[in-house]
Structure formats: structure tokens, C-alpha cells
Short mmCIF file of C-alpha atoms and ligand atoms in Angstrom, two decimals:
data_model
loop_
_atom_site.label_atom_id
_atom_site.label_comp_id
_atom_site.label_asym_id
_atom_site.label_seq_id
_atom_site.Cartn_x
_atom_site.Cartn_y
_atom_site.Cartn_z
CA MET M 1 -14.12 -62.25 69.74
CA ILE M 2 -10.73 -61.48 71.18
CA ARG M 3 -8.60 -64.58 71.13
CA GLU M 4 -6.86 -65.65 74.25
CA PRO M 5 -3.16 -64.91 73.87
CA ALA M 6 -1.38 -67.77 72.19
CA PRO M 7 1.31 -69.46 74.29
CA VAL M 8 4.81 -68.17 73.78
CA LEU M 9 6.28 -70.43 71.15
CA ALA M 10 9.62 -72.12 71.19
CA PRO M 11 12.08 -71.01 68.49
CA ALA M 12 11.95 -73.12 65.35
CA PRO M 13 14.93 -75.50 65.21
CA TRP M 14 16.01 -74.46 61.71
CA LEU M 15 16.84 -70.90 62.76
CA ARG M 16 19.85 -69.41 61.07
CA GLU M 17 22.42 -67.54 63.08
CA SER M 18 21.97 -63.79 63.29
CA SER M 19 24.37 -61.11 64.42
CA GLY M 20 21.79 -59.04 66.33
CA GLU M 21 20.60 -59.49 69.90
CA LEU M 22 16.98 -58.56 69.28
CA ARG M 23 14.68 -61.55 68.86
CA VAL M 24 10.99 -62.17 68.19
CA THR M 25 9.49 -63.89 71.23
CA ALA M 26 5.81 -64.20 70.25
CA VAL M 27 3.37 -63.45 67.44
CA ARG M 28 -0.22 -62.89 68.53
CA THR M 29 -3.45 -62.14 66.69
CA PHE M 30 -6.43 -60.19 67.97
CA LEU M 31 -9.90 -60.05 66.44
CA CYS M 32 -12.05 -57.06 67.26
CA ALA M 33 -14.78 -54.98 65.64
CA PRO M 34 -14.89 -51.43 67.03
CA GLN M 35 -15.70 -50.17 63.51
CA GLY M 36 -18.44 -52.75 62.98
CA CYS M 37 -16.48 -54.89 60.54
CA PRO M 38 -13.98 -57.40 61.93
CA TYR M 39 -10.30 -56.49 62.17
CA VAL M 40 -7.39 -58.91 62.44
CA ILE M 41 -4.50 -57.24 64.27
CA VAL M 42 -1.10 -58.90 64.53
CA ARG M 43 1.32 -58.08 67.33
CA VAL M 44 4.93 -59.22 66.99
CA GLU M 45 6.64 -59.16 70.38
CA THR M 46 10.37 -59.09 71.10
CA ASN M 47 12.76 -59.85 73.91
CA GLU M 48 13.16 -56.10 74.45
CA PRO M 49 10.64 -55.15 77.17
CA GLY M 50 7.85 -53.03 75.71
CA LEU M 51 9.12 -53.31 72.12
CA TYR M 52 6.55 -54.77 69.74
CA GLY M 53 5.17 -54.09 66.30
CA LEU M 54 1.60 -54.00 64.99
CA GLY M 55 0.26 -55.06 61.64
CA CYS M 56 -3.15 -55.10 59.96
CA ALA M 57 -4.17 -58.45 58.43
CA SER M 58 -7.81 -57.52 58.02
CA ASP M 59 -10.12 -59.16 55.55
CA PRO M 60 -13.64 -58.87 56.93
CA GLN M 61 -14.89 -62.15 55.50
CA ARG M 62 -12.03 -64.49 56.44
CA THR M 63 -10.82 -63.29 59.81
CA ARG M 64 -10.45 -66.67 61.48
CA ALA M 65 -8.75 -68.27 58.49
CA ILE M 66 -6.19 -65.47 58.48
CA SER M 67 -5.57 -65.54 62.22
CA SER M 68 -5.07 -69.30 61.99
CA VAL M 69 -2.38 -68.83 59.31
CA VAL M 70 -0.60 -66.40 61.63
CA ASP M 71 -1.06 -68.39 64.84
CA ASP M 72 -0.51 -71.89 63.54
CA TYR M 73 1.88 -71.46 60.65
CA LEU M 74 3.73 -68.18 60.10
CA GLY M 75 4.12 -67.10 63.73
CA PRO M 76 6.06 -70.18 64.86
CA MET M 77 8.50 -69.65 61.97
CA LEU M 78 9.14 -66.08 63.08
CA VAL M 79 9.81 -66.71 66.76
CA GLY M 80 13.51 -66.50 67.59
CA ARG M 81 14.42 -64.50 64.47
CA ASP M 82 15.91 -61.04 64.28
CA PRO M 83 12.99 -58.69 63.44
CA ALA M 84 15.37 -56.34 61.64
CA ASP M 85 15.87 -58.72 58.68
CA ILE M 86 12.55 -57.92 57.03
CA GLU M 87 13.45 -58.89 53.46
CA ASP M 88 14.86 -62.20 54.59
CA VAL M 89 11.89 -62.98 56.82
CA HIS M 90 9.39 -61.94 54.16
CA ARG M 91 11.00 -64.18 51.58
CA LEU M 92 11.14 -67.08 54.01
CA LEU M 93 7.50 -66.77 55.06
CA LEU M 94 6.29 -66.18 51.50
CA ASN M 95 8.06 -69.16 50.01
CA SER M 96 7.93 -71.53 52.97
CA GLY M 97 4.76 -73.24 51.82
CA TYR M 98 6.08 -73.73 48.25
CA TRP M 99 2.58 -72.83 46.96
CA ARG M 100 2.72 -69.17 47.78
CA GLY M 101 0.46 -66.20 47.73
CA GLY M 102 -3.30 -65.86 47.69
CA SER M 103 -5.19 -63.26 49.64
CA ILE M 104 -5.57 -65.23 52.90
CA ALA M 105 -1.89 -66.15 53.14
CA ASN M 106 -0.86 -62.67 52.01
CA ASN M 107 -3.06 -60.93 54.58
CA ALA M 108 -1.47 -63.05 57.30
CA LEU M 109 1.99 -62.32 55.94
CA ALA M 110 1.17 -58.60 55.71
CA GLY M 111 0.19 -58.47 59.37
CA ILE M 112 3.64 -59.75 60.28
CA ASP M 113 5.50 -57.70 57.69
CA VAL M 114 3.95 -54.39 58.73
CA ALA M 115 4.63 -55.22 62.38
CA LEU M 116 8.31 -55.76 61.55
CA TRP M 117 8.45 -52.35 59.85
CA ASP M 118 6.80 -50.88 62.95
CA ILE M 119 9.50 -52.46 65.13
CA LYS M 120 12.23 -51.18 62.80
CA GLY M 121 10.87 -47.65 63.10
CA LYS M 122 10.66 -47.89 66.88
CA VAL M 123 14.23 -49.21 67.13
CA ALA M 124 15.49 -46.43 64.86
CA GLY M 125 13.35 -43.79 66.59
CA LEU M 126 11.99 -42.82 63.17
CA PRO M 127 8.49 -42.70 61.69
CA LEU M 128 7.81 -45.28 59.01
CA HIS M 129 7.68 -42.73 56.20
CA SER M 130 11.22 -41.75 57.10
CA LEU M 131 12.40 -45.35 56.69
CA LEU M 132 10.73 -45.39 53.26
CA GLY M 133 12.74 -42.43 52.01
CA GLY M 134 11.28 -39.50 53.92
CA ARG M 135 8.63 -37.01 53.01
CA ALA M 136 7.94 -36.41 49.34
CA ARG M 137 4.97 -34.26 50.42
CA GLU M 138 3.58 -32.71 53.56
CA TYR M 139 0.26 -34.55 53.55
CA ALA M 140 -1.76 -37.09 51.62
CA ASP M 141 -4.99 -35.90 50.00
CA ALA M 142 -7.88 -38.10 51.05
CA TYR M 143 -11.14 -38.94 49.35
CA THR M 144 -14.41 -39.60 51.08
CA HIS M 145 -17.59 -41.35 49.94
CA VAL M 146 -21.00 -40.01 48.95
CA ASP M 147 -23.73 -42.48 48.00
CA GLY M 148 -27.23 -41.62 46.89
CA ASP M 149 -30.04 -41.83 44.39
CA ASP M 150 -30.75 -38.21 43.60
CA ALA M 151 -28.41 -35.80 41.81
CA GLY M 152 -29.56 -32.86 43.93
CA GLN M 153 -28.93 -34.66 47.23
CA ILE M 154 -25.64 -36.11 45.99
CA THR M 155 -24.53 -32.62 44.99
CA GLU M 156 -25.39 -31.27 48.43
CA ASP M 157 -23.42 -34.06 50.08
CA VAL M 158 -20.43 -33.58 47.76
CA LEU M 159 -20.39 -29.85 48.49
CA ALA M 160 -20.69 -30.55 52.23
CA ALA M 161 -17.66 -32.85 51.99
CA HIS M 162 -15.84 -30.14 50.06
CA GLU M 163 -16.70 -27.70 52.86
CA ARG M 164 -15.01 -30.11 55.28
CA GLY M 165 -11.88 -29.92 53.16
CA TYR M 166 -12.18 -32.89 50.82
CA ARG M 167 -11.07 -32.08 47.29
CA HIS M 168 -11.87 -35.62 46.13
CA VAL M 169 -15.19 -37.42 46.59
CA ARG M 170 -16.20 -40.86 45.37
CA VAL M 171 -19.79 -40.82 44.14
CA GLN M 172 -21.82 -44.02 44.00
CA VAL M 173 -25.30 -43.78 42.52
CA SER M 174 -28.05 -46.21 43.34
CA VAL M 175 -29.92 -47.54 40.35
CA PRO M 176 -33.72 -47.44 40.50
CA GLY M 177 -35.07 -50.89 41.31
CA THR M 178 -31.79 -52.22 42.66
CA ASP M 179 -30.59 -52.39 46.23
CA THR M 180 -27.08 -51.00 46.02
CA TYR M 181 -25.53 -47.78 47.26
CA GLY M 182 -28.14 -45.99 49.24
CA THR M 183 -31.37 -47.82 48.47
CA ALA M 184 -32.49 -50.87 50.35
CA PRO M 185 -35.51 -52.90 49.32
CA ALA M 186 -38.34 -53.47 51.76
CA ASP M 187 -37.68 -56.47 54.00
CA ALA M 188 -40.59 -58.37 52.48
CA VAL M 189 -39.27 -57.76 48.96
CA GLU M 190 -35.78 -58.83 49.98
CA SER M 191 -36.93 -61.98 51.72
CA GLU M 192 -39.11 -62.97 48.78
CA ARG M 193 -36.19 -62.40 46.40
CA ARG M 194 -33.99 -64.56 48.56
CA ARG M 195 -36.62 -67.29 48.73
CA LEU M 196 -36.82 -67.31 44.94
CA ARG M 197 -33.03 -66.86 44.58
CA LEU M 198 -33.63 -63.76 42.48
CA GLY M 199 -31.74 -60.50 42.64
CA SER M 200 -32.18 -56.93 41.51
CA TRP M 201 -28.91 -56.13 39.79
CA ASP M 202 -29.30 -55.14 36.17
CA THR M 203 -26.23 -53.83 34.38
CA ALA M 204 -28.22 -52.30 31.51
CA SER M 205 -30.09 -50.11 34.02
CA TYR M 206 -26.79 -49.15 35.64
CA LEU M 207 -25.33 -48.11 32.28
CA ARG M 208 -28.41 -46.05 31.40
CA HIS M 209 -28.77 -44.35 34.75
CA VAL M 210 -25.41 -43.74 36.43
CA PRO M 211 -23.51 -41.80 33.73
CA ALA M 212 -26.41 -39.33 33.42
CA VAL M 213 -26.50 -38.72 37.18
CA LEU M 214 -22.72 -38.30 37.33
CA ALA M 215 -22.84 -35.74 34.50
CA ASP M 216 -25.66 -33.92 36.28
CA VAL M 217 -23.69 -33.84 39.54
CA ARG M 218 -20.62 -32.56 37.72
CA GLU M 219 -22.63 -29.71 36.22
CA ARG M 220 -24.08 -28.80 39.61
CA VAL M 221 -20.86 -28.92 41.64
CA GLY M 222 -18.71 -27.21 39.03
CA THR M 223 -15.03 -27.98 38.60
CA GLY M 224 -13.70 -27.25 42.09
CA VAL M 225 -13.98 -30.80 43.37
CA GLU M 226 -12.72 -34.06 41.92
CA LEU M 227 -15.32 -36.81 41.41
CA LEU M 228 -14.45 -40.51 41.45
CA HIS M 229 -16.64 -43.49 40.64
CA ASP M 230 -16.27 -47.23 41.29
CA ALA M 231 -17.91 -49.68 38.86
CA HIS M 232 -17.04 -52.53 41.23
CA GLU M 233 -16.06 -55.09 38.58
CA ARG M 234 -19.66 -55.72 37.56
CA LEU M 235 -19.26 -55.10 33.84
CA THR M 236 -18.31 -57.23 30.88
CA PRO M 237 -15.47 -55.82 28.76
CA SER M 238 -17.88 -54.40 26.18
CA GLN M 239 -20.06 -52.87 28.91
CA ALA M 240 -16.94 -51.33 30.42
CA ARG M 241 -16.15 -49.70 27.07
CA GLN M 242 -19.67 -48.27 26.97
CA LEU M 243 -19.22 -46.87 30.46
CA VAL M 244 -15.87 -45.27 29.63
CA ARG M 245 -17.55 -43.43 26.73
CA ALA M 246 -20.65 -42.58 28.74
CA VAL M 247 -18.85 -40.93 31.69
CA GLU M 248 -16.78 -38.54 29.56
CA ASP M 249 -19.03 -35.61 30.48
CA ALA M 250 -18.60 -36.18 34.20
CA GLY M 251 -14.89 -35.31 34.04
CA LEU M 252 -13.97 -37.99 36.56
CA TYR M 253 -10.68 -38.00 38.46
CA PHE M 254 -10.77 -41.75 37.90
CA LEU M 255 -13.11 -44.60 37.04
CA GLU M 256 -12.35 -47.53 39.33
CA ASP M 257 -12.66 -51.25 38.72
CA ALA M 258 -14.33 -51.07 35.33
CA LEU M 259 -12.99 -54.60 34.80
CA ALA M 260 -12.71 -57.60 37.08
CA PRO M 261 -9.22 -59.09 37.60
CA GLU M 262 -10.17 -61.96 35.30
CA ASP M 263 -10.70 -59.49 32.43
CA ALA M 264 -7.56 -57.40 32.95
CA ALA M 265 -6.31 -58.18 29.42
CA HIS M 266 -9.13 -55.97 28.11
CA PHE M 267 -7.68 -52.80 29.67
CA ALA M 268 -5.84 -52.03 26.44
CA GLN M 269 -9.15 -51.75 24.59
CA LEU M 270 -10.69 -49.76 27.42
CA ARG M 271 -7.83 -47.32 27.15
CA THR M 272 -8.77 -46.36 23.61
CA ALA M 273 -12.51 -46.07 24.32
CA GLY M 274 -12.26 -42.73 26.09
CA SER M 275 -10.09 -40.39 28.10
CA VAL M 276 -11.25 -41.12 31.65
CA PRO M 277 -8.34 -42.13 33.91
CA LEU M 278 -8.61 -45.78 34.93
CA ALA M 279 -8.00 -47.16 38.42
CA VAL M 280 -7.81 -50.82 39.43
CA GLY M 281 -6.21 -53.14 41.92
CA GLU M 282 -7.97 -53.55 45.26
CA LEU M 283 -8.73 -57.18 44.39
CA TYR M 284 -5.21 -57.92 43.19
CA SER M 285 -3.43 -60.17 45.64
CA GLU M 286 -0.09 -60.41 43.84
CA VAL M 287 2.20 -57.56 42.83
CA GLY M 288 2.78 -59.43 39.57
CA GLN M 289 -0.85 -58.86 38.53
CA TYR M 290 -0.04 -55.17 38.07
CA LEU M 291 3.05 -55.65 35.93
CA PRO M 292 1.40 -56.22 32.51
CA LEU M 293 -0.83 -53.20 33.12
CA LEU M 294 2.15 -51.01 34.00
CA GLU M 295 4.23 -52.28 31.12
CA GLN M 296 1.40 -51.75 28.62
CA ARG M 297 0.63 -48.35 30.17
CA VAL M 298 -3.11 -49.00 30.22
CA ILE M 299 -4.02 -47.84 33.74
CA ASP M 300 -3.57 -44.54 35.57
CA PHE M 301 -4.07 -45.42 39.24
CA ALA M 302 -3.11 -48.49 41.26
CA ARG M 303 -5.63 -49.22 44.02
CA ILE M 304 -3.07 -51.01 46.15
CA ARG M 305 -4.22 -52.85 49.26
CA ILE M 306 -1.23 -53.45 51.53
CA PRO M 307 -2.76 -56.34 53.52
CA THR M 308 -3.80 -58.23 50.39
CA LEU M 309 -0.44 -57.74 48.69
CA GLY M 310 1.52 -59.16 51.63
CA GLY M 311 2.70 -56.04 53.44
CA ILE M 312 4.94 -53.05 52.95
CA THR M 313 7.88 -55.09 51.66
CA PRO M 314 6.26 -56.06 48.31
CA THR M 315 4.05 -52.99 48.12
CA ARG M 316 6.89 -50.48 48.32
CA LYS M 317 8.45 -52.18 45.28
CA LEU M 318 5.14 -51.91 43.42
CA VAL M 319 4.88 -48.24 44.38
CA ALA M 320 8.39 -47.67 42.99
CA ALA M 321 7.37 -49.43 39.76
CA CYS M 322 4.28 -47.22 39.56
CA GLU M 323 6.51 -44.17 39.78
CA LEU M 324 8.73 -45.46 36.98
CA PHE M 325 5.76 -46.26 34.74
CA GLY M 326 3.85 -43.04 35.34
CA VAL M 327 1.02 -44.61 37.34
CA ARG M 328 -0.25 -42.96 40.50
CA THR M 329 -1.23 -44.78 43.67
CA ALA M 330 -4.66 -44.64 45.32
CA PRO M 331 -4.46 -47.04 48.27
CA HIS M 332 -7.54 -48.89 49.42
CA GLY M 333 -8.65 -47.53 52.79
CA PRO M 334 -12.35 -48.01 53.60
CA GLY M 335 -13.50 -49.03 57.08
CA ASP M 336 -12.30 -52.60 56.64
CA VAL M 337 -8.69 -51.42 56.74
CA SER M 338 -7.83 -50.84 60.40
CA PRO M 339 -6.07 -47.70 61.67
CA VAL M 340 -2.87 -49.78 61.74
CA GLY M 341 -3.31 -50.50 58.02
CA GLN M 342 -4.25 -46.91 57.30
CA ALA M 343 -1.09 -45.68 59.03
CA ALA M 344 0.94 -47.93 56.71
CA ASN M 345 -0.93 -46.45 53.73
CA VAL M 346 -0.20 -42.89 54.82
CA ALA M 347 3.51 -43.64 55.33
CA LEU M 348 3.73 -44.92 51.74
CA ASP M 349 1.62 -42.02 50.46
CA VAL M 350 3.75 -39.24 51.86
CA SER M 351 7.04 -40.90 50.93
CA SER M 352 6.28 -41.66 47.28
CA PRO M 353 6.29 -39.29 44.30
CA ALA M 354 3.78 -41.67 42.68
CA PHE M 355 1.04 -40.93 45.20
CA GLY M 356 -2.33 -39.76 43.86
CA VAL M 357 -5.05 -39.92 46.50
CA GLN M 358 -5.84 -41.92 49.66
CA GLU M 359 -9.24 -43.50 50.34
CA ALA M 360 -10.45 -42.50 53.80
CA ALA M 361 -12.97 -44.01 56.18
CA ARG M 362 -14.41 -42.15 59.10
CA PHE M 363 -13.16 -44.12 62.07
CA THR M 364 -15.69 -44.36 64.89
CA ASP M 365 -14.92 -43.07 68.37
CA SER M 366 -14.71 -46.71 69.46
CA THR M 367 -12.08 -47.42 66.80
CA VAL M 368 -10.00 -44.43 67.85
CA GLU M 369 -10.30 -45.59 71.45
CA VAL M 370 -8.97 -49.06 70.57
CA PHE M 371 -6.23 -47.65 68.33
CA PRO M 372 -4.65 -44.61 70.00
CA GLY M 373 -2.98 -42.49 67.33
CA SER M 374 -5.42 -43.54 64.58
CA PRO M 375 -4.80 -41.57 61.39
CA VAL M 376 -7.75 -39.22 61.00
CA PRO M 377 -8.00 -36.84 58.06
CA VAL M 378 -7.88 -33.16 58.94
CA GLY M 379 -9.48 -30.93 56.32
CA GLY M 380 -9.49 -33.81 53.85
CA ARG M 381 -5.80 -34.51 54.37
CA PHE M 382 -3.80 -37.18 56.18
CA TYR M 383 -0.78 -35.71 57.91
CA PRO M 384 1.84 -38.34 58.73
CA SER M 385 2.61 -39.18 62.33
CA ASN M 386 6.09 -38.31 63.52
CA ALA M 387 6.02 -40.98 66.22
CA PRO M 388 8.48 -43.85 65.72
CA GLY M 389 7.15 -46.68 63.56
CA LEU M 390 3.51 -46.56 62.50
CA GLY M 391 2.54 -44.14 65.26
CA VAL M 392 -0.55 -46.21 66.12
CA ASP M 393 -1.00 -48.34 69.22
CA PHE M 394 -3.49 -51.09 70.11
CA ASP M 395 -5.37 -51.11 73.42
CA GLU M 396 -6.04 -54.78 74.01
CA THR M 397 -8.30 -54.10 77.00
CA ALA M 398 -10.47 -51.63 75.09
CA ALA M 399 -10.61 -54.06 72.14
CA ARG M 400 -12.27 -56.68 74.34
CA ARG M 401 -15.31 -54.42 74.53
CA TYR M 402 -15.81 -54.77 70.76
CA PRO M 403 -15.84 -58.49 70.03
CA VAL M 404 -16.43 -59.98 66.62
CA THR M 405 -19.94 -61.35 67.12
CA ALA M 406 -20.97 -62.28 63.58
CA PRO M 407 -19.36 -62.69 60.20
CA LEU M 408 -19.93 -59.98 57.63
CA GLU M 409 -23.13 -60.51 55.70
CA HIS M 410 -21.68 -62.24 52.65
CA ASP M 411 -24.71 -62.77 50.51
CA ARG M 412 -25.89 -59.16 50.27
CA TRP M 413 -22.49 -58.00 49.12
CA ALA M 414 -20.35 -60.66 47.54
CA LEU M 415 -23.27 -62.65 46.15
CA LEU M 416 -25.21 -59.90 44.46
CA ARG M 417 -27.75 -61.55 42.19
CA SER M 418 -29.00 -60.44 38.81
CA THR M 419 -32.69 -60.23 37.98
CA ASP M 420 -32.56 -63.72 36.49
CA GLY M 421 -31.13 -65.15 39.72
CA SER M 422 -27.58 -65.59 38.52
CA ALA M 423 -24.83 -64.75 41.01
CA HIS M 424 -23.08 -61.52 40.00
CA ARG M 425 -19.46 -61.03 40.88
CA PRO M 426 -18.59 -57.95 42.88
MG1 MG S 501 -13.23 -50.69 44.18
#
């Protein structure tokens, strides 16, 4: 559902004096789902006619909670301020509640923060990557997804992606008897499982099956394409060590999320179990969660998610730290990150020496219609926009044709159940 525009808010009385003339006049949120999953888009408007910034605050499960934080709490604090003072505003909004952070508050903050960077670029007449230091590369390599249950079919799909220009492909393998990544159980089976509160996930089967398929695919595709795999935080630390050893033959570009955030202290042991590069971070909602991993030098790729980290302002500092500690970035960018968020990713990617690879979703025609200027990979590469700011616009009228009609199906994804009925964390 597209929210009715919020009323223009009066400036907060505790505003400090600013030297500039430009002022924020309104902060609005829009919910829409042209990609299928819900997006939360933030628009920060100014007293300069036609000058506004856009930010992505998308979290597909908690859209209304996030838009409420923007509409009812952060937005009113921003109205009347100079949008140029991004560091000051970010610090104010982050610390204003005393209890700071968390993914909902950070997503809301990120929507505003990215919009302020968009405004800064438009005022300067410069693309965002130029504000972040300029081009460190001409384009950002993207990776696409292949899911399946058969090594032969997966190989065909990987090679087809390679034909389209992708040099990096994430391969997810469905495990016989489970209902993840490419296999769905019959409706009757699923409904009976739900009635009995039983699931199909079995980590032992995953550990037996997936490494063998990945090694098979590697042998079939040869060495001309990079393969990535995401374990999706479903392993215990000892199971993660087994997986690291078991995937050696697949020659992965990286193994993602072998450990859940709660088990991050085990990365040091994972490091010594094998040579596969380790990626983690899409669930991290605080920059500080990365710091022990950087300092201990136990990961290789940071799966940064700009909305969840609170915007470009904190994320660019993390990216700089990654560069200093020899960790590459692999920003999160599936379909639940809007084109506005993806444009922010690409700006960071092309401006940082630490960049590794960018996750890409195939935006639907509807999404591109709602977001003119959507970043779309060409030949497996994202080329940065040279338009001022993010280079992406938002067509509010078109967005109304794609309302958010239902929440994302939580229980099939977040509440995966094991065969004994226990809830399994994603
Ligand atoms: Mg992941």
C-alpha cells in the first residue's frame, strides 16, 4: 500500500542555527512492491523546488515498523535542518533515542541518510561515487544466482549466466527431501508438516550432499567462472568447520554465512579449518560487529547491507576499514534491496579499492518503471551512473500500481523447521 503523504511537519523547536539556506521541509515514506517483495522508500524534500533525495529503508518483513520510525520519529527531527550536514544529522538521529541501533531503527535511519547523500550529489552536480572519492574502477563485477538440485542442470545454468557476462555465480543446491533452493514439497506434504509443526531441514543431509554437488559443478564448468555458496547461518560451529573442509575441491570464490552472528567468535577456528575465503555480514546491523573480525583477520569478504547498517555514512567508514584490514566488500543486493539501495551499493563499489563483487537481482520491468534509472547489470557488470546523486528516481504514480498487499511469508523462510519440529534459524 502506498501511504498517503504525511503532512508537512513543523520544524522541531530545538533546531540549532545553520549557516546554509537550504532546509528540509518534509520526510515521506512510500511502500510499494513492483518487485514482489515490499520496498520502503524515503523521500527527503527541501525548500528548493524540485530538490529532494531518495533512500532505501527496505526490510521486507518489517516495512510498516520502519516507515513508522521515519514518519513518527526521525522525520520530525530532520525537518528544518540543513541537509548538507550529514554527519551531524546522522549522529543526532542515531543517538537521539539513547538506546540506539538495531535493524529497524537503522533501516529507517539509512533511508534518510542515503537521501541526504542523494541531495548532496544533486546540489554539487556530481554522482554519488564522485562524492565518495571518485572512481577506483570503471565498473563493479556482479554475481547472479543459480539454484537447483542437479549438477548437470546447475552447470548449464551457470554456463548460461557466464554467457550473459557473469564471471561470478552463487550456487545454491537443494537437498533431497528438503524444501529449500529449488525444490518445493507437494502442498499436501507441506500442509501436513505444518499441522504437525514438523519441518524438512536436516543439516547432516546438507553436509553430505551439497559439497559433492559443488565439486561436481566445479569439474563440469572448469575454472573460467567463480562459484560462490551461501550456507545461510544454518550450521553449528563444528558443522561449519566440516563444511569448510568439505568444499575445498569446489574452489569457491567465497563461502558465505557459515556462522550465524551469534557464533562469530568461532571464525578464528573456521579460518584454520581450510583455505576457502569466508564471507559474512548481511545480518550484521552494527558496524562494530565487524571490527573483531577485521582485527583478528578471520574473514575475507564483508557482506555489507547499507540499509541495515544505517546508511552510507557508517558504511563508508566500514568500507575504509575493510580496505585497511585487507578484507573485500561484497554488498548485499538481492531483490529486497530496491534500485535506490542498489545505486548506493554501486557508488560505494566503484569508489573503493576494497570492493570484491556486488550481488545482483534481476529487477522486473515493473521495478524499472517505478524507479527510472535503476542500476541494471550489463554483461555481468554494474556501470555507475553519472547523473547527480544516486542517479535513480522514484515515480510515485507508477508505484501506486504496485501496492504492498501482503507481508512476506515469514514461516517458510525465517522459521525453517528441522525434521524434529524445532525452529531452525536462517
Ligand atoms: Mg547470505
